[in-house]
Tab-separated table of C-alpha atoms in Angstrom:
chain	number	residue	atom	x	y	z
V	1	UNK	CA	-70.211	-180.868	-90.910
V	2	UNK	CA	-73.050	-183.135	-91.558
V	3	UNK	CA	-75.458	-182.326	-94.145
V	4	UNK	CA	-78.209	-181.099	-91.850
V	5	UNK	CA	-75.525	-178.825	-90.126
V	6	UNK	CA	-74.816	-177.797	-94.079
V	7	UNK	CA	-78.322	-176.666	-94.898
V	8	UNK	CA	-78.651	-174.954	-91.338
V	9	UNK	CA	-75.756	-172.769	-92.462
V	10	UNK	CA	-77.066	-172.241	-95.979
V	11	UNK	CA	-80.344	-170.933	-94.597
V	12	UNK	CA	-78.612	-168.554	-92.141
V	13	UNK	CA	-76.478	-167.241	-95.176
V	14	UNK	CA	-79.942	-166.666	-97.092
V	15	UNK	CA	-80.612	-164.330	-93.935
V	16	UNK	CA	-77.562	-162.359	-94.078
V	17	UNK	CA	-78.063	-161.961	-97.742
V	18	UNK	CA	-81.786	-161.068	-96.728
V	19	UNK	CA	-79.857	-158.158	-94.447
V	20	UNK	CA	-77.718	-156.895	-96.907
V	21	UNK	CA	-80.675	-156.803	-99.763
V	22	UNK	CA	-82.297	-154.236	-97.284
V	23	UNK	CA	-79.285	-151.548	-97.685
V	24	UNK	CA	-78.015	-152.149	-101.153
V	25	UNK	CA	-80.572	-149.621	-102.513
V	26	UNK	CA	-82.628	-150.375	-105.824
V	27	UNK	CA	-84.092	-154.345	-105.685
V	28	UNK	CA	-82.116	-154.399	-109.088
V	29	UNK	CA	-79.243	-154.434	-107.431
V	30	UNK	CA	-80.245	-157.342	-105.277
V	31	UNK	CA	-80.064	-160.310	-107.293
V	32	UNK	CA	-76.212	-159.210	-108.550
V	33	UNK	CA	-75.228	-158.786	-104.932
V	34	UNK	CA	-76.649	-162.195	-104.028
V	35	UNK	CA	-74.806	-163.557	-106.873
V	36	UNK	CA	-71.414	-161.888	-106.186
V	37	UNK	CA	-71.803	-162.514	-102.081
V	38	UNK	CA	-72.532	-166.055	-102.649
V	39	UNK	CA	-69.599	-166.405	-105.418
V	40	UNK	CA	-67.152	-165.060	-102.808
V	41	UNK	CA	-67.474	-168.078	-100.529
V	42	UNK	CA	-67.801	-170.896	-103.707
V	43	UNK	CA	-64.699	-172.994	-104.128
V	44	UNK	CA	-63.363	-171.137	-107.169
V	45	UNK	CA	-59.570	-170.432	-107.879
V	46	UNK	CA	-60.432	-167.145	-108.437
V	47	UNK	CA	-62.933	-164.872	-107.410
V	48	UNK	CA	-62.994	-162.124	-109.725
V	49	UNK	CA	-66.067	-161.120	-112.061
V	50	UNK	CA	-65.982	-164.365	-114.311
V	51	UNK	CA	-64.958	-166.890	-112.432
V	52	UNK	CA	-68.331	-165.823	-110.592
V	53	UNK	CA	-70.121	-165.463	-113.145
V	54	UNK	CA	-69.572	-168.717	-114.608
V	55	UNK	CA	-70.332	-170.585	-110.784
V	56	UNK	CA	-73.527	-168.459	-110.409
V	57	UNK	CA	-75.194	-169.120	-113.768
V	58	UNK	CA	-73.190	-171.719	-115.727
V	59	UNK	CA	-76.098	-171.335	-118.198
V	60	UNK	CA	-75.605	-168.067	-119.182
V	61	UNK	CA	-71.829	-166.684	-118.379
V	62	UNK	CA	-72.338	-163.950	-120.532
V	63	UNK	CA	-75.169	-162.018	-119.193
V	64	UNK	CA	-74.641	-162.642	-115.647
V	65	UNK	CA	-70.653	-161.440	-116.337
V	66	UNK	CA	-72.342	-158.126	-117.374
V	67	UNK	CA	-74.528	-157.801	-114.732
V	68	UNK	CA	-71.499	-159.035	-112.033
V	69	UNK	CA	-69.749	-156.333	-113.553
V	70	UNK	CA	-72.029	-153.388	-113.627
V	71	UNK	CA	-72.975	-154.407	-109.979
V	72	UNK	CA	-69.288	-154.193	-108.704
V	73	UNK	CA	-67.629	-151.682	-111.109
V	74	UNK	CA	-70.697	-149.056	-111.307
V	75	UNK	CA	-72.869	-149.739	-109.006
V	76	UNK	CA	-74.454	-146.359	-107.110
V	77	UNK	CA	-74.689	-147.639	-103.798
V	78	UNK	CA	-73.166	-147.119	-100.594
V	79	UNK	CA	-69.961	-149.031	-98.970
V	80	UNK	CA	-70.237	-147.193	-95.968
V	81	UNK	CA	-74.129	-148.569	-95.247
V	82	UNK	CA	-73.004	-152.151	-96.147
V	83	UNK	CA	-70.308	-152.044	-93.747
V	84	UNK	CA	-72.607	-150.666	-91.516
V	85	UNK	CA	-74.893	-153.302	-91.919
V	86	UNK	CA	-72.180	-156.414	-91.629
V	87	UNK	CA	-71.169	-154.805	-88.310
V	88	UNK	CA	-74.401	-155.032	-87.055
V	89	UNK	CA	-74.959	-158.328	-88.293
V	90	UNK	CA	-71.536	-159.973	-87.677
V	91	UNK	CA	-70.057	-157.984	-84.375
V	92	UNK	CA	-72.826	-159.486	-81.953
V	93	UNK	CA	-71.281	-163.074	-83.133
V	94	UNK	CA	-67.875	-161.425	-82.339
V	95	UNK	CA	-68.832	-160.336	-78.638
V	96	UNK	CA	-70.123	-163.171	-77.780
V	97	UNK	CA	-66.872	-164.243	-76.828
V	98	UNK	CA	-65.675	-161.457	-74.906
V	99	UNK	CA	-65.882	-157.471	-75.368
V	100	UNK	CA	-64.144	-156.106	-78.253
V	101	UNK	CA	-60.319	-155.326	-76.930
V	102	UNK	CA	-58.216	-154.116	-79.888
V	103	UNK	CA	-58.493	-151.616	-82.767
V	104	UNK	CA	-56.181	-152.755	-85.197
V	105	UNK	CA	-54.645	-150.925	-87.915
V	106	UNK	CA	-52.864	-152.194	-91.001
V	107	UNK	CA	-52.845	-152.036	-94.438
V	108	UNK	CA	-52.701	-154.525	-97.082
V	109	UNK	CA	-51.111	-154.547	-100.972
V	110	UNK	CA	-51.976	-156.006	-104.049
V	111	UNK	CA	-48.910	-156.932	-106.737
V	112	UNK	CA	-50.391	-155.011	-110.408
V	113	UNK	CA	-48.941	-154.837	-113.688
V	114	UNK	CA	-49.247	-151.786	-115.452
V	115	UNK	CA	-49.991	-148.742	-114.637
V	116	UNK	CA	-53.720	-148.008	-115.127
V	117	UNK	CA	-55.433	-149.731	-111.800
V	118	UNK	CA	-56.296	-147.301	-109.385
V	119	UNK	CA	-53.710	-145.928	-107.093
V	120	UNK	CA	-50.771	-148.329	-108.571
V	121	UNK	CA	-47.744	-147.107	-108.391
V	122	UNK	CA	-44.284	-148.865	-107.230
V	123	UNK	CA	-43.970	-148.677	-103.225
V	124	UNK	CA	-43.525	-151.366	-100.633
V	125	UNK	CA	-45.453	-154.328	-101.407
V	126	UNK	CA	-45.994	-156.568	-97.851
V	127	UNK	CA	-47.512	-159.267	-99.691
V	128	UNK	CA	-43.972	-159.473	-101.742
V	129	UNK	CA	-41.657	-158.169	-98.652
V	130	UNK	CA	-40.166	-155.279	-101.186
V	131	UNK	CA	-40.255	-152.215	-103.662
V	132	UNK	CA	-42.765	-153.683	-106.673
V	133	UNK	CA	-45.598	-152.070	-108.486
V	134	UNK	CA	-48.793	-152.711	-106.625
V	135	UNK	CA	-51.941	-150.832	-104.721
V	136	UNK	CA	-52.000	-150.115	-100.640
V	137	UNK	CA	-55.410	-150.029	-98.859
V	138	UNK	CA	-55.457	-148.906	-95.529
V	139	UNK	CA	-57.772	-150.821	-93.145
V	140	UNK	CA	-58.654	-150.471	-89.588
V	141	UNK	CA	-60.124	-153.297	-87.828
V	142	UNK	CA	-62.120	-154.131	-84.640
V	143	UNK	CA	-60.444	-157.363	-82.481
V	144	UNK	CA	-61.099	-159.627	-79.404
V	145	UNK	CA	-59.296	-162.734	-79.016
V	146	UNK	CA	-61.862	-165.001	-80.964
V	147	UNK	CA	-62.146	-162.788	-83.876
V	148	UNK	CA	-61.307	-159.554	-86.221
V	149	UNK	CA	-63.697	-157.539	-88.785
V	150	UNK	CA	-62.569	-155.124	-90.763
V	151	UNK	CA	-64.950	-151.800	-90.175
V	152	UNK	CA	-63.015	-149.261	-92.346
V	153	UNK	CA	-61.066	-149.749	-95.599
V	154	UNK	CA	-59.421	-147.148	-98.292
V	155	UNK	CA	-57.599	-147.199	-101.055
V	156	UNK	CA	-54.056	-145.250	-100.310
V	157	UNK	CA	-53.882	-143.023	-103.274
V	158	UNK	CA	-50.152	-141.928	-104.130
V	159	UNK	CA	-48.985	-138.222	-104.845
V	160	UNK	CA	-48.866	-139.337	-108.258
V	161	UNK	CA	-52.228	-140.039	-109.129
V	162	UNK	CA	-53.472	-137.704	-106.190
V	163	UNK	CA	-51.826	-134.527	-108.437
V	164	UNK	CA	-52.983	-136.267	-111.669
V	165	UNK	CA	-56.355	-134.941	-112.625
V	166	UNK	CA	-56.423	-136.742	-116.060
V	167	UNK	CA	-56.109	-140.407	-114.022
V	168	UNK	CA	-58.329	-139.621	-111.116
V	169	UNK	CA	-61.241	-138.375	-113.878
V	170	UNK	CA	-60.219	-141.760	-115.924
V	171	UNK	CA	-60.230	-143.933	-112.610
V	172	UNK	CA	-63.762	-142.024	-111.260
V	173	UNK	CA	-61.339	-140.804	-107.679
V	174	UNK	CA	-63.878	-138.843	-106.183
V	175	UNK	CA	-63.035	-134.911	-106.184
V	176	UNK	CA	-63.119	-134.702	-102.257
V	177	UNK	CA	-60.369	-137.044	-102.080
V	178	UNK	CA	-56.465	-135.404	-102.148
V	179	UNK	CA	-53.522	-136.448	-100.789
V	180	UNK	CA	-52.945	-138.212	-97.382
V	181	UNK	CA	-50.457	-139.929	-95.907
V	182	UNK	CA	-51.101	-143.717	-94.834
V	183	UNK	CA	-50.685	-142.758	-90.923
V	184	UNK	CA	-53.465	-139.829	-91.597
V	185	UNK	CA	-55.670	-142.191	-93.400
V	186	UNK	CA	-56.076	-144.071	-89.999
V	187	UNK	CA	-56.168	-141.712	-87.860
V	188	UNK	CA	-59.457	-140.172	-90.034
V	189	UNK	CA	-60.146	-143.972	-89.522
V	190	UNK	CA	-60.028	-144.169	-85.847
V	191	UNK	CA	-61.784	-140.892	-85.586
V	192	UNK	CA	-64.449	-141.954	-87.238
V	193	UNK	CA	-65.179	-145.071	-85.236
V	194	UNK	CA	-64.935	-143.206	-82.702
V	195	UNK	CA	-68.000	-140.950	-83.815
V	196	UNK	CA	-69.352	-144.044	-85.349
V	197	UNK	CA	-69.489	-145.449	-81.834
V	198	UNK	CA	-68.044	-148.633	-82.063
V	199	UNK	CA	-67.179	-150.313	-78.896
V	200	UNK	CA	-63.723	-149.011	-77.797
V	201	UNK	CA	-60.031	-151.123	-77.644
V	202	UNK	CA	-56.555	-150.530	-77.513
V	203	UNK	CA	-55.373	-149.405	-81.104
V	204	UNK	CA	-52.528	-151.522	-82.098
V	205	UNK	CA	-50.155	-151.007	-84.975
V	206	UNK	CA	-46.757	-151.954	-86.830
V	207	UNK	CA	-44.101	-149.710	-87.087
V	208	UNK	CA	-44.824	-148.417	-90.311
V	209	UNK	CA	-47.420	-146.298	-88.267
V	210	UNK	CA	-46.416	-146.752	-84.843
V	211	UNK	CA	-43.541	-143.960	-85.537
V	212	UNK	CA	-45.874	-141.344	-86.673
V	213	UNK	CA	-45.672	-138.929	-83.747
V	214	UNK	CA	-48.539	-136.933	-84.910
V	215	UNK	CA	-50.736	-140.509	-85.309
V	216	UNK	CA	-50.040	-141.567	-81.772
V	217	UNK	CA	-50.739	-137.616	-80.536
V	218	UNK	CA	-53.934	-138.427	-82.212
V	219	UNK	CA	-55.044	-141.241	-80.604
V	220	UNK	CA	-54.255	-139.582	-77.266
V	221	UNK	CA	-56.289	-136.295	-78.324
V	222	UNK	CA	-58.981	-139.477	-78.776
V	223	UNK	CA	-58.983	-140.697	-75.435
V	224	UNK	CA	-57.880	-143.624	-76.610
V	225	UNK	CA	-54.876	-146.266	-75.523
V	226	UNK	CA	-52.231	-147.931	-77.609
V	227	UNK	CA	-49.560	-149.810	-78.163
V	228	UNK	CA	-47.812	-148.958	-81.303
V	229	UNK	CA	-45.021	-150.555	-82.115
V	230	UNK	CA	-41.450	-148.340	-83.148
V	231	UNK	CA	-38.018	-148.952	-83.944
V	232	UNK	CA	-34.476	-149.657	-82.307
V	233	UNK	CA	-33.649	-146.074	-83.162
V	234	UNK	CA	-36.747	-144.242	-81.932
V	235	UNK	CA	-35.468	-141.815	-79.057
V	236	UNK	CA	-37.088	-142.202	-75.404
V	237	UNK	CA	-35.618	-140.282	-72.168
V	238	UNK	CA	-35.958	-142.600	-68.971
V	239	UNK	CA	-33.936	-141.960	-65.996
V	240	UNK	CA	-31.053	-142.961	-68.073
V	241	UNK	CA	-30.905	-140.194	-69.978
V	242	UNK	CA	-31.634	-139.697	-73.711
V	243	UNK	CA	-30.830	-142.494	-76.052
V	244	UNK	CA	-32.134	-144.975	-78.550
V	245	UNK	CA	-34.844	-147.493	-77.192
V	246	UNK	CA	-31.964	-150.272	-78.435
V	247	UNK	CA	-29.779	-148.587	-76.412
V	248	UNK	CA	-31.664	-148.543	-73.374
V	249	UNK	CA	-32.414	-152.256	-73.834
V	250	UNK	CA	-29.201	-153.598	-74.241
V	251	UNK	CA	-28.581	-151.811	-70.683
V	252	UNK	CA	-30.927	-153.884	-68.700
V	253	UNK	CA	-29.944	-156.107	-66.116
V	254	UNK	CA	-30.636	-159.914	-66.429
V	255	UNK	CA	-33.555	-159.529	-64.017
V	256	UNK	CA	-35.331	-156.953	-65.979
V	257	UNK	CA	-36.222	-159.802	-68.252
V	258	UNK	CA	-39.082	-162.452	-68.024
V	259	UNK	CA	-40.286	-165.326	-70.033
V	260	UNK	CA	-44.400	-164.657	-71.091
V	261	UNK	CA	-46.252	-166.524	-72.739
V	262	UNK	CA	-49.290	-164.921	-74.824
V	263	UNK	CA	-51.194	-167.444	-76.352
V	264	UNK	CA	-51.081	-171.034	-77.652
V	265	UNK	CA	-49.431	-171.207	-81.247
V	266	UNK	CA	-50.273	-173.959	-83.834
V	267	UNK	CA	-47.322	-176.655	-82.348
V	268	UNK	CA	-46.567	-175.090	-79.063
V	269	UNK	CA	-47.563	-171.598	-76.585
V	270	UNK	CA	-46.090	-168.725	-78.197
V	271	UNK	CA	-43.414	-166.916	-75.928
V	272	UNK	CA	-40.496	-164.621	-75.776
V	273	UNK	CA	-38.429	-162.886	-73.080
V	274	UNK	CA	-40.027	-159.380	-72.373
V	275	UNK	CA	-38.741	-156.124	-70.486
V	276	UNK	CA	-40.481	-152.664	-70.006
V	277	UNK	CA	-39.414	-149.185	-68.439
V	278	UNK	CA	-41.449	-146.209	-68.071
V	279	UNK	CA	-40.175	-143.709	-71.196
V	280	UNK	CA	-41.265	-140.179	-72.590
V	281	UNK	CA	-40.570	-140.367	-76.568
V	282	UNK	CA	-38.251	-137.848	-78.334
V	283	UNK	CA	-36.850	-137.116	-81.748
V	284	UNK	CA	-38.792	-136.127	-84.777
V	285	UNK	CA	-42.442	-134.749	-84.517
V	286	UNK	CA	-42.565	-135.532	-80.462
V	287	UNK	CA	-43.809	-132.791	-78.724
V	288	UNK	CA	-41.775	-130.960	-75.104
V	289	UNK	CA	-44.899	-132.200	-73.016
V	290	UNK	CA	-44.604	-135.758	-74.389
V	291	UNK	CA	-46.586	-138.371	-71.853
V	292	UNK	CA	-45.000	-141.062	-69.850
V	293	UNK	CA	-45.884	-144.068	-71.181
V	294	UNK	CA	-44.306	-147.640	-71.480
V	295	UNK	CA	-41.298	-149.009	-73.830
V	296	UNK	CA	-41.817	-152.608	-74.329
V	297	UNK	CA	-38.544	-154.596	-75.527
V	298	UNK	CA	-38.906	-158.357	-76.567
V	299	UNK	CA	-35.504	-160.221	-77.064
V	300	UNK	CA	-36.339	-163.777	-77.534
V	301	UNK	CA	-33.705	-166.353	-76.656
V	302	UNK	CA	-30.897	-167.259	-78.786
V	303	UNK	CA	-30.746	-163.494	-80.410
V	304	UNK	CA	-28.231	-161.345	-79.926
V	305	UNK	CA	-30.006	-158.311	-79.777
V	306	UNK	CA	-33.652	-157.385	-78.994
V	307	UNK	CA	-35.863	-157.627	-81.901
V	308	UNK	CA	-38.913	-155.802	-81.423
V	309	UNK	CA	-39.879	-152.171	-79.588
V	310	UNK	CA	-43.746	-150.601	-78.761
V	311	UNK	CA	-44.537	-147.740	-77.158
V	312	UNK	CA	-47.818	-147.861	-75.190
V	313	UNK	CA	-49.953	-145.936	-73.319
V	314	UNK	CA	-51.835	-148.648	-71.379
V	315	UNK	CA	-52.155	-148.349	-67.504
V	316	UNK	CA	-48.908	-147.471	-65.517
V	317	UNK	CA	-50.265	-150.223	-62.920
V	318	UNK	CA	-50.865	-152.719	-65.493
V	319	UNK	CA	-49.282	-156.308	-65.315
V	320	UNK	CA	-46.266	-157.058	-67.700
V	321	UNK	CA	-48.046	-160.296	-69.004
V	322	UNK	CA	-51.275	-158.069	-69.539
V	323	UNK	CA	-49.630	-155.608	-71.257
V	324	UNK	CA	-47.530	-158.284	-73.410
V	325	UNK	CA	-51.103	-160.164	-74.368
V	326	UNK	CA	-52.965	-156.899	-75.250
V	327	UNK	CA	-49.775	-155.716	-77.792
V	328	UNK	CA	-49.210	-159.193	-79.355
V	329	UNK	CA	-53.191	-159.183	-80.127
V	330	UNK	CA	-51.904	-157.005	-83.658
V	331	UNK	CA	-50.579	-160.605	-85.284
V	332	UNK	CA	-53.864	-162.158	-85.752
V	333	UNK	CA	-54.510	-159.137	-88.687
V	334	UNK	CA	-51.811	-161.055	-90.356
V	335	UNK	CA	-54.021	-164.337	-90.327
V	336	UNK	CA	-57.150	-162.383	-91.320
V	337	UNK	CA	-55.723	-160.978	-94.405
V	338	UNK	CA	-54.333	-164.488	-95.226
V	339	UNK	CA	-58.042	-165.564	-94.540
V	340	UNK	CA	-59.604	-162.571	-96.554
V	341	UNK	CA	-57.412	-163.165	-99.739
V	342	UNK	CA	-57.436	-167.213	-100.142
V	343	UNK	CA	-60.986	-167.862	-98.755
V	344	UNK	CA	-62.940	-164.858	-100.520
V	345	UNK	CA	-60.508	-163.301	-103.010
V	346	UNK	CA	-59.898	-159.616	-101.470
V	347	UNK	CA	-57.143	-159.359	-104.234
V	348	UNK	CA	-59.183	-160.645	-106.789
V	349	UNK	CA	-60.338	-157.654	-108.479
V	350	UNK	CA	-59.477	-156.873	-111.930
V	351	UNK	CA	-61.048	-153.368	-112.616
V	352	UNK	CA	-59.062	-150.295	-112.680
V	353	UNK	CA	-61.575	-147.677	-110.916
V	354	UNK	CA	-61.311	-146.121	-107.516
V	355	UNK	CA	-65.531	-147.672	-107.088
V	356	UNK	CA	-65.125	-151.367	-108.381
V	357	UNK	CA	-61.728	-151.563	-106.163
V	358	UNK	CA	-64.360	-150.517	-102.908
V	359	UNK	CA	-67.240	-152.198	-103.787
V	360	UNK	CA	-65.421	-155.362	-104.252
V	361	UNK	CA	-63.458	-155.447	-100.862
V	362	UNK	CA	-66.532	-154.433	-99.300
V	363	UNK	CA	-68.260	-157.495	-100.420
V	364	UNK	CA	-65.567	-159.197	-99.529
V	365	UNK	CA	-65.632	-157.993	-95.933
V	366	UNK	CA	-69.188	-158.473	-96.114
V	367	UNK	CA	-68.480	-162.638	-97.255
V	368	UNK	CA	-65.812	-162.527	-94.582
V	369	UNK	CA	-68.254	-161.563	-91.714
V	370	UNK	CA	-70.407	-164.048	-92.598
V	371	UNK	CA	-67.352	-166.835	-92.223
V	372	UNK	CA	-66.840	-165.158	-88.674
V	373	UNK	CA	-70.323	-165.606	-87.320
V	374	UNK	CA	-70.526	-169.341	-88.335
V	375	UNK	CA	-66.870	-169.953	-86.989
V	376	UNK	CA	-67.955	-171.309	-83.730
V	377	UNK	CA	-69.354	-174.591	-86.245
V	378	UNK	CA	-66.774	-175.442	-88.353
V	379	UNK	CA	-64.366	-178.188	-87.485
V	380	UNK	CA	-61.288	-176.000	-87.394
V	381	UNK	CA	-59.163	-178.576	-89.491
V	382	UNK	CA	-61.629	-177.978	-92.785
V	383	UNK	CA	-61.886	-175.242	-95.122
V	384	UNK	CA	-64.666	-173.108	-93.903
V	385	UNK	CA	-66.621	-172.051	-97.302
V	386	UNK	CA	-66.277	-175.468	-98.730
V	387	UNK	CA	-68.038	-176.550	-96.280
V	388	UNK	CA	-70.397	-174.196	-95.938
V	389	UNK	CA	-71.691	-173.245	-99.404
V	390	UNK	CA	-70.538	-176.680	-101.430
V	391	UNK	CA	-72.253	-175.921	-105.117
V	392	UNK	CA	-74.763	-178.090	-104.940
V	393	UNK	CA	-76.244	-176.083	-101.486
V	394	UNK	CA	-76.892	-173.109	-103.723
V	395	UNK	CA	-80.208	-172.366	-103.549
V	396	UNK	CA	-82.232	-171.586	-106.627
V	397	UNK	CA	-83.538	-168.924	-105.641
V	398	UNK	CA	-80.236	-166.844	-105.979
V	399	UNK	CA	-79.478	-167.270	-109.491
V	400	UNK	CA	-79.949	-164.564	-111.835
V	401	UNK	CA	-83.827	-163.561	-112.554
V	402	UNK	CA	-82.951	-161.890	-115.740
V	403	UNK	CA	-83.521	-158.280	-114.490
V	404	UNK	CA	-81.503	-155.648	-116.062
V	405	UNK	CA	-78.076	-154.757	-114.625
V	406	UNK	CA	-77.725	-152.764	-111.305
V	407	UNK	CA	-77.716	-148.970	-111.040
């Protein structure tokens, strides 16, 4: 990116910020923001209070730390109007390249040490692939094949601290908030985009919530479509009978199978060998009146067994490659996280309350939309904020005024 192209995107950035200073509430809290934004997307190791501090105002760490701090940490203002506000600004970008086609949900974990962040407890960790101490956020995001923004996030909080009145009043939970399950966290998600009206897709999902019974019921009650994706084990009665969705696979003639191909990897198209059948799901929390729907199988060459199960409720007419492209849309998530942790820090955070932990993966998000809607200018092959926001692009005018902290 040429230097003109630099200082195009630097001006456009001042204009999101502009958006953004018109829902964060008091002005005070506009300069902090600024600061905190525009520290996301600097090339620092780390992108946690001080690290920020010290690349927005070298001149005075100390101050601007404090005012960083109260900003993220304390700061009265609203997560769910920011949000609002990147959608607006960043989802346009999105659709420019086609309608929006997938909800995808997921969550996310962050390793801790201790026991005094928010929510930390020890439960599967993705980001280590096991049991460790660490906090969950649930997210549900809004996909097309160019791009995915995250439009809901929360903070799973465990029985533990849910039951623990002493934490939750140390940690500033909010009262309203009790107990819930990951799988009922996004469904309360997905009904609230729904109500939120944002444009509708498929809701996609790993098998850590694609075998909730009572999630996928909920989607239905929705009106909504997905393809959620279950385990060998998960029971489904065909014409076959009643068995395991392994055990139906392994049953399939040769010819059931085909080679699809879904997209183009990073050295060569991904693709895999796929088979379907039309199934009605059984076993735990599956209802007599259960709807037919599709069992997709994928048993990829060379394996001796099939590897992965969905159960969808797309179209009973639709095409086998259509239905494989829609399901396999859930992987990109895994790139966006990757993309929201190195590039803008979501893990970053080093507070302990339930409002820091929000405020700071909302402006996260909020950095992160901004990457999306200048990712049709970036050579692909460079890192997108160094590019875009080297130091010396900074404008002036968003270092620190001296006004007092935030609100």
């Amino acid at each position: 990116m040429d230097r003109h192209a630099s200082r195009d995107s630097a001006g456009r950035f001042a204009a999101y910020l502009d958006g953004l200073a018109g829902v964060i509430g008091h002005a005070a809290r506009v300069g902090p923001m600024r600061d905190y934004c525009t520290g996301l997307l600097l090339p620092c190791e780390r992108k946690s209070v001080e690290p920020i501090a010290a690349a927005t105002a070298p001149a005075r760490v100390g101050a601007q730390h404090q005012a960083l701090l109260h900003f993220v940490a304390e700061g009265v203002w609203s997560d769910e109007i920011v949000l609002a506000k990147v959608r607006e600004m960043v989802l346009p970008a999105i659709e420019q390249h086609g309608a929006i086609r997938a909800w995808i949900i997921d969550d996310t974990s962050f390793p801790k040490h201790g026991s005094h962040s928010v929510g930390v407890t020890h439960q599967y960790c993705g980001e280590l692939g096991k049991q460790a101490n660490c906090q969950v956020a649930v997210s549900l995001s809004v996909a097309n094949r160019h791009a995915s923004l995250p439009v809901a996030y929360r903070l799973y909080l465990p029985k533990s601290w849910a039951e623990d009145k002493k934490r939750r009043r140390k940690a500033g939970v909010p009262d309203e908030i009790a107990f819930q399950t990951k799988p009922k966290i996004a469904l309360d998600q997905i009904a609230w985009a729904c109500a939120a009206g944002i444009s509708r897709g498929v809701v996609l999902m790993d098998s850590a919530y694609g075998t909730d019974a009572s999630l996928r019921r909920g989607i239905r009650d929705l009106d909504l479509d997905y393809a959620a994706a279950v385990y060998a084990r998960t029971l489904v009665e065909s014409r076959a009978g009643k068995m395991t969705a392994e055990a139906l696979a392994v049953g399939f003639p040769k010819r059931a199978w085909q080679t699809i191909t879904w997209r183009e990897g990073v050295a060569e198209p991904l693709r895999s060998r796929f088979a379907r059948v039309r199934v009605r799901a059984r076993g735990e929390g599956c209802m007599p009146d259960e709807p037919e729907q599709w069992l997709l199988i994928e048993w990829p060459n060379g394996e001796k067994a099939p590897t992965k199960y969905w159960l969808s409720t797309l179209p009973a007419s639709i095409a086998l490659d259509r239905l494989v492209d829609i399901t396999m849309m859930r992987w990109r998530i895994e790139r966006d996280y990757q993309d929201l942790k190195q590039e803008v820090g979501l893990g970053h955070f080093e507070g302990r309350g339930w409002r820091g932990f929000h405020h700071h993966a909302t402006m996260c998000i909020a950095a992160y939309g901004f990457l999306i809607s200048e990712r049709g200018a970036i050579p692909p092959s460079q890192e997108r904020c160094k590019i875009m926001l080297p130091e010396p692009a900074v404008p002036p005018g968003w270092q620190p005024t001296g006004a007092a902290p935030a609100a």
